[in-house]
Tab-separated table of C-alpha atoms in Angstrom:
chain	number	residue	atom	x	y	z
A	54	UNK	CA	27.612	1.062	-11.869
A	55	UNK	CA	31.312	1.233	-10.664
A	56	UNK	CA	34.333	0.254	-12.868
A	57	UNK	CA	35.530	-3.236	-11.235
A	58	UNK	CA	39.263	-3.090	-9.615
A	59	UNK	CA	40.861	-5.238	-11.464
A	60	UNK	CA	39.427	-4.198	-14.890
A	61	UNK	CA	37.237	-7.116	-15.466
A	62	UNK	CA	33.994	-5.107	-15.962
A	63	UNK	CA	31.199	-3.286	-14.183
A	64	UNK	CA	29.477	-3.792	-10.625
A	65	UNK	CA	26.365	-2.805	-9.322
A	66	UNK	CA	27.186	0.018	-6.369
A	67	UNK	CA	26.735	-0.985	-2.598
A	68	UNK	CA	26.286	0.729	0.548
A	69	UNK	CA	30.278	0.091	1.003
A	70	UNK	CA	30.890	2.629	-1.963
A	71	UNK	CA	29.253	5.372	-0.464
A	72	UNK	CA	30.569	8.819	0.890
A	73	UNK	CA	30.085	9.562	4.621
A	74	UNK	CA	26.803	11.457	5.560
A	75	UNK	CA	24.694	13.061	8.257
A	76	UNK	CA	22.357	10.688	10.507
A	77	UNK	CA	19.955	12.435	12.265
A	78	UNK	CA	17.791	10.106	15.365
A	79	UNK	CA	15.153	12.061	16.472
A	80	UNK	CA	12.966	10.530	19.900
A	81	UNK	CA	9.737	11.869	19.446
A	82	UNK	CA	7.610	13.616	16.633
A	83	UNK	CA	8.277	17.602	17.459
A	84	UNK	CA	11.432	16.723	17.067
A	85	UNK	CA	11.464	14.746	13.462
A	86	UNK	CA	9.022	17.586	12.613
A	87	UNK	CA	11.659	20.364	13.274
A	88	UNK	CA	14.668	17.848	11.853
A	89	UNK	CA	12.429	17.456	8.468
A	90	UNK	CA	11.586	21.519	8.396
A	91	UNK	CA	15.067	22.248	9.053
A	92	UNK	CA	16.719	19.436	6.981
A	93	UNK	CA	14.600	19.490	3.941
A	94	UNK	CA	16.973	18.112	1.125
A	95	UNK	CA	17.602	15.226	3.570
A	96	UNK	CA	16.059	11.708	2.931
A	97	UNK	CA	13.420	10.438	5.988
A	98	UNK	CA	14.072	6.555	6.104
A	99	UNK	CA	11.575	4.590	8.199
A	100	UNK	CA	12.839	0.484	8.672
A	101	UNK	CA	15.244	1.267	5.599
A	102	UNK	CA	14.601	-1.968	4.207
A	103	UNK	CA	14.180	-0.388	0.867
A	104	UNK	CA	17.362	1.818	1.378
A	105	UNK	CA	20.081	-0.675	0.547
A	106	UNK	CA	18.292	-1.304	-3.006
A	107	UNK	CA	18.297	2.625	-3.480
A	108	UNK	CA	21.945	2.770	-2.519
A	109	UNK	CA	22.226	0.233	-5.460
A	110	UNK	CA	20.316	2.426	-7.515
A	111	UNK	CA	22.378	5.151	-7.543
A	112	UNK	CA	20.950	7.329	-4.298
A	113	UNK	CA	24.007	9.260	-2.564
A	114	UNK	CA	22.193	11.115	0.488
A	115	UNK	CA	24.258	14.004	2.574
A	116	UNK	CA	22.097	13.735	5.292
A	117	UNK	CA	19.435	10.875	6.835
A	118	UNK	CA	16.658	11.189	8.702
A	119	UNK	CA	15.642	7.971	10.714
A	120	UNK	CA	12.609	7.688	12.029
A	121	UNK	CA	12.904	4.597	14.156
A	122	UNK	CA	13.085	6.074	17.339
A	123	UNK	CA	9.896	8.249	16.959
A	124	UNK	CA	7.568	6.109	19.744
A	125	UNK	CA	4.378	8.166	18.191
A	126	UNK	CA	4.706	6.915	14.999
A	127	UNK	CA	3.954	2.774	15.810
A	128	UNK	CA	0.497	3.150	17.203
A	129	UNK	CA	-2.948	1.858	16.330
A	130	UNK	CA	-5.847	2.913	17.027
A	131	UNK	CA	-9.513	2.576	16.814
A	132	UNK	CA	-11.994	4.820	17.573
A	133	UNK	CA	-15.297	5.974	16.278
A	134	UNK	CA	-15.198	4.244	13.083
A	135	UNK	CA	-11.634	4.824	12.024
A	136	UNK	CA	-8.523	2.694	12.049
A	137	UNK	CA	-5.316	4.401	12.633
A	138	UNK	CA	-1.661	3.082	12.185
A	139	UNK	CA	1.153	4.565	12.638
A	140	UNK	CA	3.526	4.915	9.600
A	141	UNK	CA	6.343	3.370	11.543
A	142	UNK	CA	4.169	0.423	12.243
A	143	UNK	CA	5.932	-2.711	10.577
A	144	UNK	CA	4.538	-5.488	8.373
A	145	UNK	CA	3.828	-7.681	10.933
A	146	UNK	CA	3.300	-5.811	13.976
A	147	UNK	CA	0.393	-4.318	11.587
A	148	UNK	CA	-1.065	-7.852	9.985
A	149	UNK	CA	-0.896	-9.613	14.062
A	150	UNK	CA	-2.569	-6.426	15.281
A	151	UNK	CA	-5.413	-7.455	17.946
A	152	UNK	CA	-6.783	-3.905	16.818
A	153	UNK	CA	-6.455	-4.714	13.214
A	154	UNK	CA	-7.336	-8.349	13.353
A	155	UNK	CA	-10.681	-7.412	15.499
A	156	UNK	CA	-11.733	-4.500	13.116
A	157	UNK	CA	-11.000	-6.481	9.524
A	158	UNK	CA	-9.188	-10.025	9.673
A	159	UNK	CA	-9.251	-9.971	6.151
A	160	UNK	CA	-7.280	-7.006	6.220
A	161	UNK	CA	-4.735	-8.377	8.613
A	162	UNK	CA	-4.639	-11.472	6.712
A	163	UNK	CA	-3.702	-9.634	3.547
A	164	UNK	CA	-1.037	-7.644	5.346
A	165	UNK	CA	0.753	-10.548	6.208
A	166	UNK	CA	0.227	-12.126	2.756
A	167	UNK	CA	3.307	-9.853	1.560
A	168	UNK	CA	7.065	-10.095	1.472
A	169	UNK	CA	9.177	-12.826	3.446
A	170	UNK	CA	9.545	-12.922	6.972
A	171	UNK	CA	12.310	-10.889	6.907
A	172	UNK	CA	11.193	-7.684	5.110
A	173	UNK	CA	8.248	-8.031	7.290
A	174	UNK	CA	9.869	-7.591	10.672
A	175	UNK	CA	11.668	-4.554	9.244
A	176	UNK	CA	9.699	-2.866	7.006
A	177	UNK	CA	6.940	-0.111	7.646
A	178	UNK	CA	3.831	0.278	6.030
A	179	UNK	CA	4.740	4.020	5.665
A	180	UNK	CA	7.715	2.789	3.715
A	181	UNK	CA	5.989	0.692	1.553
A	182	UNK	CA	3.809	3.619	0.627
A	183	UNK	CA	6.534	6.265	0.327
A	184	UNK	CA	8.756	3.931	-1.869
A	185	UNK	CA	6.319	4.526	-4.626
A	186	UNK	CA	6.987	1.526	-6.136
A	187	UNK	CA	4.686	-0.400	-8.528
A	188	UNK	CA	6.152	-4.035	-7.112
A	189	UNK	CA	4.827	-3.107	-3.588
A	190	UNK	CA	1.574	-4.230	-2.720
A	191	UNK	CA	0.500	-2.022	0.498
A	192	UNK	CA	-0.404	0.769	-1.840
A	193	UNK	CA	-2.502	-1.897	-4.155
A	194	UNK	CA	-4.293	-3.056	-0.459
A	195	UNK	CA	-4.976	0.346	0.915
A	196	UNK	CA	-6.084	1.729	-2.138
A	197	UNK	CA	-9.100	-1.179	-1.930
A	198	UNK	CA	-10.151	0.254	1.242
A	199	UNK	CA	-10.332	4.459	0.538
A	200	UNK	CA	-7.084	4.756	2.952
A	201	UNK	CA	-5.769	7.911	3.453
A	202	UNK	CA	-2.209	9.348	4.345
A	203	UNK	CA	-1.796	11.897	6.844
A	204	UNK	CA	1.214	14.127	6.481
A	205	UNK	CA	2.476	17.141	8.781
A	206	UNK	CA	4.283	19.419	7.225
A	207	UNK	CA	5.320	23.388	7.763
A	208	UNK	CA	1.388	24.204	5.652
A	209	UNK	CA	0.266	22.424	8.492
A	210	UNK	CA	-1.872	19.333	8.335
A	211	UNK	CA	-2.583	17.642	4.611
A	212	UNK	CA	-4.480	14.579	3.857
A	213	UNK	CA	-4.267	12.259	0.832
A	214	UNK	CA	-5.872	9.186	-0.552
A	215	UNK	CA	-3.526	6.413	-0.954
A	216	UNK	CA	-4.272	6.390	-4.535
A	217	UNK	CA	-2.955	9.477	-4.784
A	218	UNK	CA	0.879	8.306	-4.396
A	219	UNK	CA	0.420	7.999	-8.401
A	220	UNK	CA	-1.333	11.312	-9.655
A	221	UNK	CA	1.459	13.987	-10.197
A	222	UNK	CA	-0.553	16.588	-9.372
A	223	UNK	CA	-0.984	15.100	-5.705
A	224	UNK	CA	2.399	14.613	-4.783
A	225	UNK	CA	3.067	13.735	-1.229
A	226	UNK	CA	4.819	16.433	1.061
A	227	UNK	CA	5.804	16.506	4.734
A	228	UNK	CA	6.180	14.004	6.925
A	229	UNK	CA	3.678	11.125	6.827
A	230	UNK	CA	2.414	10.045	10.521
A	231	UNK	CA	-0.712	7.396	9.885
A	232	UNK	CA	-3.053	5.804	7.519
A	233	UNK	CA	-6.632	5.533	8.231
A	234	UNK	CA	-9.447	3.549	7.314
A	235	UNK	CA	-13.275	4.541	7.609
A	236	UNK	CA	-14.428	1.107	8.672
A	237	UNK	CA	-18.128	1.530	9.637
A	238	UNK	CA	-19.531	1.353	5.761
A	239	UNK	CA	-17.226	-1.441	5.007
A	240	UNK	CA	-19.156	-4.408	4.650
A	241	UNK	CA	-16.367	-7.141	2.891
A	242	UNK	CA	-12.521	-7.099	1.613
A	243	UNK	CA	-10.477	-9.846	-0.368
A	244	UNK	CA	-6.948	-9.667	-1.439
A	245	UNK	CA	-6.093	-12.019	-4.574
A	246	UNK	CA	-2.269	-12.118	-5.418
A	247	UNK	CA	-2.504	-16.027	-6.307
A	248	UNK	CA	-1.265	-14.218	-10.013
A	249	UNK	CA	1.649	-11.993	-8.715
A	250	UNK	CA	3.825	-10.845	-9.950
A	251	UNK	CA	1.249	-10.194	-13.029
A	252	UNK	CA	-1.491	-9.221	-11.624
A	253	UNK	CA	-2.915	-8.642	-8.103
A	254	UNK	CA	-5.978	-7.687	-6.951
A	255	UNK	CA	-7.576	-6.090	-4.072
A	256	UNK	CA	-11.003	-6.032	-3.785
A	257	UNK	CA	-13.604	-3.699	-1.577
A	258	UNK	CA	-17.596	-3.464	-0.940
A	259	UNK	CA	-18.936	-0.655	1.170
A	260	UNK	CA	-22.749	0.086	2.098
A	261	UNK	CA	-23.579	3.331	0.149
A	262	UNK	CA	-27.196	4.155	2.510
A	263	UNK	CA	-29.997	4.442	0.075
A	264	UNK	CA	-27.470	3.771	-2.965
A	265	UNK	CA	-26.850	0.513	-2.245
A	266	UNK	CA	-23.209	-0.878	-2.326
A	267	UNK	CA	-19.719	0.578	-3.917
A	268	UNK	CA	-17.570	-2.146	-4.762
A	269	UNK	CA	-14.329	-0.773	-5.412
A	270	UNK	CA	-11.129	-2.780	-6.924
A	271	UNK	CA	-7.311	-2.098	-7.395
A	272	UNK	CA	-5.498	-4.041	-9.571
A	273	UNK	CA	-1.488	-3.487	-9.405
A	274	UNK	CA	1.421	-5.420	-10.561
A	275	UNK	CA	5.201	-5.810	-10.617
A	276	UNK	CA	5.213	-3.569	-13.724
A	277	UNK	CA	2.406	-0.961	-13.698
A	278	UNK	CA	1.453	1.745	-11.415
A	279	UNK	CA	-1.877	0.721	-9.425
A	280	UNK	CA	-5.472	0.889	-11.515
A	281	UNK	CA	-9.004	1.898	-9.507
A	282	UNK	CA	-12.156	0.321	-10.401
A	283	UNK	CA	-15.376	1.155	-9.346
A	284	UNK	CA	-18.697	0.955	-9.315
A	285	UNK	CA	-22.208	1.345	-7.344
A	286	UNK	CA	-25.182	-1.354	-7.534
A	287	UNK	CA	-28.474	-0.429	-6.383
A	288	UNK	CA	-29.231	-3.575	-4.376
A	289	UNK	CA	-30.120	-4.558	-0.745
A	290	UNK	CA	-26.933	-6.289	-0.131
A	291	UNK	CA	-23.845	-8.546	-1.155
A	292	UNK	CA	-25.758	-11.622	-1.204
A	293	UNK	CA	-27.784	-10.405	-4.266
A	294	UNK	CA	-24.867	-8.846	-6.677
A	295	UNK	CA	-23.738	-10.734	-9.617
A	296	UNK	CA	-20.403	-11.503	-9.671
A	297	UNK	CA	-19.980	-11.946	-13.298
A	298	UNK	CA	-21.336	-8.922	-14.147
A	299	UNK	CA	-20.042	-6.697	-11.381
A	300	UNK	CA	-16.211	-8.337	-12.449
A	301	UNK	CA	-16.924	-7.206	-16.105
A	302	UNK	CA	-18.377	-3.674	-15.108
A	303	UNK	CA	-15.384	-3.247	-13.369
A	304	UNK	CA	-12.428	-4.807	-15.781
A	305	UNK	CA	-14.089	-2.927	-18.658
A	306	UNK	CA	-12.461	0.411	-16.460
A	307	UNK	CA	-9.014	-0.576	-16.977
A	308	UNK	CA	-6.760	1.542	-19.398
A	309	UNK	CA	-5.311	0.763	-22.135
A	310	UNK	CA	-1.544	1.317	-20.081
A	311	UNK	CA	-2.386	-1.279	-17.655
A	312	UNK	CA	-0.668	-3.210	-20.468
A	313	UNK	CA	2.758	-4.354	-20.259
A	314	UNK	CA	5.461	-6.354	-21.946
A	315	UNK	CA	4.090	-9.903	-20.059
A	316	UNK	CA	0.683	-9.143	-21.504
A	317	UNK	CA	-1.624	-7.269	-23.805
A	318	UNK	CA	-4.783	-5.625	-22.486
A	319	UNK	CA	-7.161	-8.466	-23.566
A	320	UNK	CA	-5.055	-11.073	-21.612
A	321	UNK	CA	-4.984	-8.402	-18.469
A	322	UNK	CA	-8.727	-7.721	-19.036
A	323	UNK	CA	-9.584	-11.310	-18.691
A	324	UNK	CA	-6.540	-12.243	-15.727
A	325	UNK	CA	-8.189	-8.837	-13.638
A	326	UNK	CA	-11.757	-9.987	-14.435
A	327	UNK	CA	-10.731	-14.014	-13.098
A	328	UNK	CA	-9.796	-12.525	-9.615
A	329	UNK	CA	-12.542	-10.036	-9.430
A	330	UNK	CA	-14.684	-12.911	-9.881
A	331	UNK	CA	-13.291	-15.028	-7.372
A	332	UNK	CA	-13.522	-12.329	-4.897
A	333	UNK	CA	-16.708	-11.495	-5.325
A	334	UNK	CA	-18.049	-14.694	-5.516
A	335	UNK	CA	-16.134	-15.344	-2.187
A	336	UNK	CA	-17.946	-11.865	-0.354
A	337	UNK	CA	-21.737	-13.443	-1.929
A	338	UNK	CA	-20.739	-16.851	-0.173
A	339	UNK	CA	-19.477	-14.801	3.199
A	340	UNK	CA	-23.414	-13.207	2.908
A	341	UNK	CA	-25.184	-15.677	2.417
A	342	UNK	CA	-23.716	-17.785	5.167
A	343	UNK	CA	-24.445	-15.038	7.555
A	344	UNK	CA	-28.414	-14.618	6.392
A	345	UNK	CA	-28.386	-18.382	7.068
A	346	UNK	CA	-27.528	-18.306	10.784
């Protein structure tokens, strides 16, 4: 906070109040690798869209490093199984991805489910994960699907689950360049957010071979860091899973902290176990409709 000129109180800091500093516009990814090895203190932005609100926040950077001229960063791929995006990729060059679309509408669908139209023409899913912040749903969505970051750094190559931009023992380093997503063992997805900003849910079911199916199931909101449920049913495919008991399997995983100050655990228990329900019962329909034809 700032002291306002003309003594009348206190207002929140902007971008206008903020010292001079260092840009730095790399073209291509050797050279934001040797910017970010060279420049370590300085801050890597990616469509910056979050940056004004960390201005706001108090954030004073000396130097910048922008991202949004690095061409290798905004592609997508897929190729034997595995969907690759670029961490510059933006929300809606992502979600109206003929790649995307073609491997997992669903997916795509749920990508451009998120933010307004604005954010979404600006913002980068690599942002959205490196903002670590609980209100952003990206992390929530890849999290469903066993994403993983890949980061460069001066170690060399490093990969990390998306879920991991919560453990403190996993913290992120380098320079992130993609997400992937196995895709060949994922049999359904469903993104629920008809409860944000108290609860969302994502919701994943992946063939296991001889173990049947893992249905796995993040639930995030605008207050709490995102949970992980899982759990494996021995059976010979969606259409014969129970979606009542699979939803209650899985809500009896969450944590006592998924609690917050808009509701207890009982009245998150039973809000997480709604959606899980609905999504489920939404994959059995998707199965059964395909066994009919």
């Amino acid at each position: 906070m700032r002291t306002q000129l003309l003594g009348s109180g206190l207002i929140a800091q902007s971008q206008s109040s903020l010292p001079p500093f260092v840009l730095h516009r790399p073209a291509s990814l050797p050279e934001a690798m040797e910017t970010a090895l060279r420049k370590p203190n300085a801050l890597i932005v990616a469509g910056c869209s979050d940056l004004v609100a960390q201005f706001r926040e108090g954030l004073v950077p000396d130097e910048v490093v922008s991202l949004q001229r690095v061409p290798e960063l905004t592609e997508i791929s897929h190729e034997n199984g595995v969907l690759s995006i670029g961490s510059m990729v933006t929300h809606h060059r992502g979600s109206t991805s003929p790649v995307v679309r073609e491997v997992s509408l669903a997916l795509a669908e749920a990508w451009k489910s998120i933010a307004t139209v604005r954010i979404r023409f600006k913002a980068t899913i690599g942002g959205n994960l490196m903002s670590r912040r609980h209100r952003y749903e990206m992390p929530i969505i890849l999290s469903a699907v066993d994403a993983e970051m890949h980061f460069c750094g001066e170690s060399g190559d490093r990969r990390l689950p998306v879920s991991a931009l919560w453990d403190a023992e996993k913290t992120p380093s380098g320079l992130l360049t993609k997400v992937t997503v196995e895709t060949d063992s994922l049999d359904w997805f469903g993104y629920d957010r008809s409860m944000r900003p108290l609860t969302t849910v994502a919701l994943s079911i992946r063939s296991e071979g001889p173990a049947g199916l893992r249905i796995t199931a993040t639930c995030g909101s605008e207050y709490r860091k995102t949970f992980i449920m899982s759990h494996v049913q021995e059976v010979a495919g969606v259409w014969e899973l129970d979606a009542r008991s699979v939803a209650s399997t899985l809500v009896g995983q969450l944590p006592e902290e998924a609690a917050d100050y808009s509701g207890t655990i009982d009245y998150r228990r039973h809000l997480v176990g709604v959606l899980c329900r609905r999504l489920l019962q939404s994959a059995i329909a998707t199965a059964n409709e395909r066994t009919t034809l």
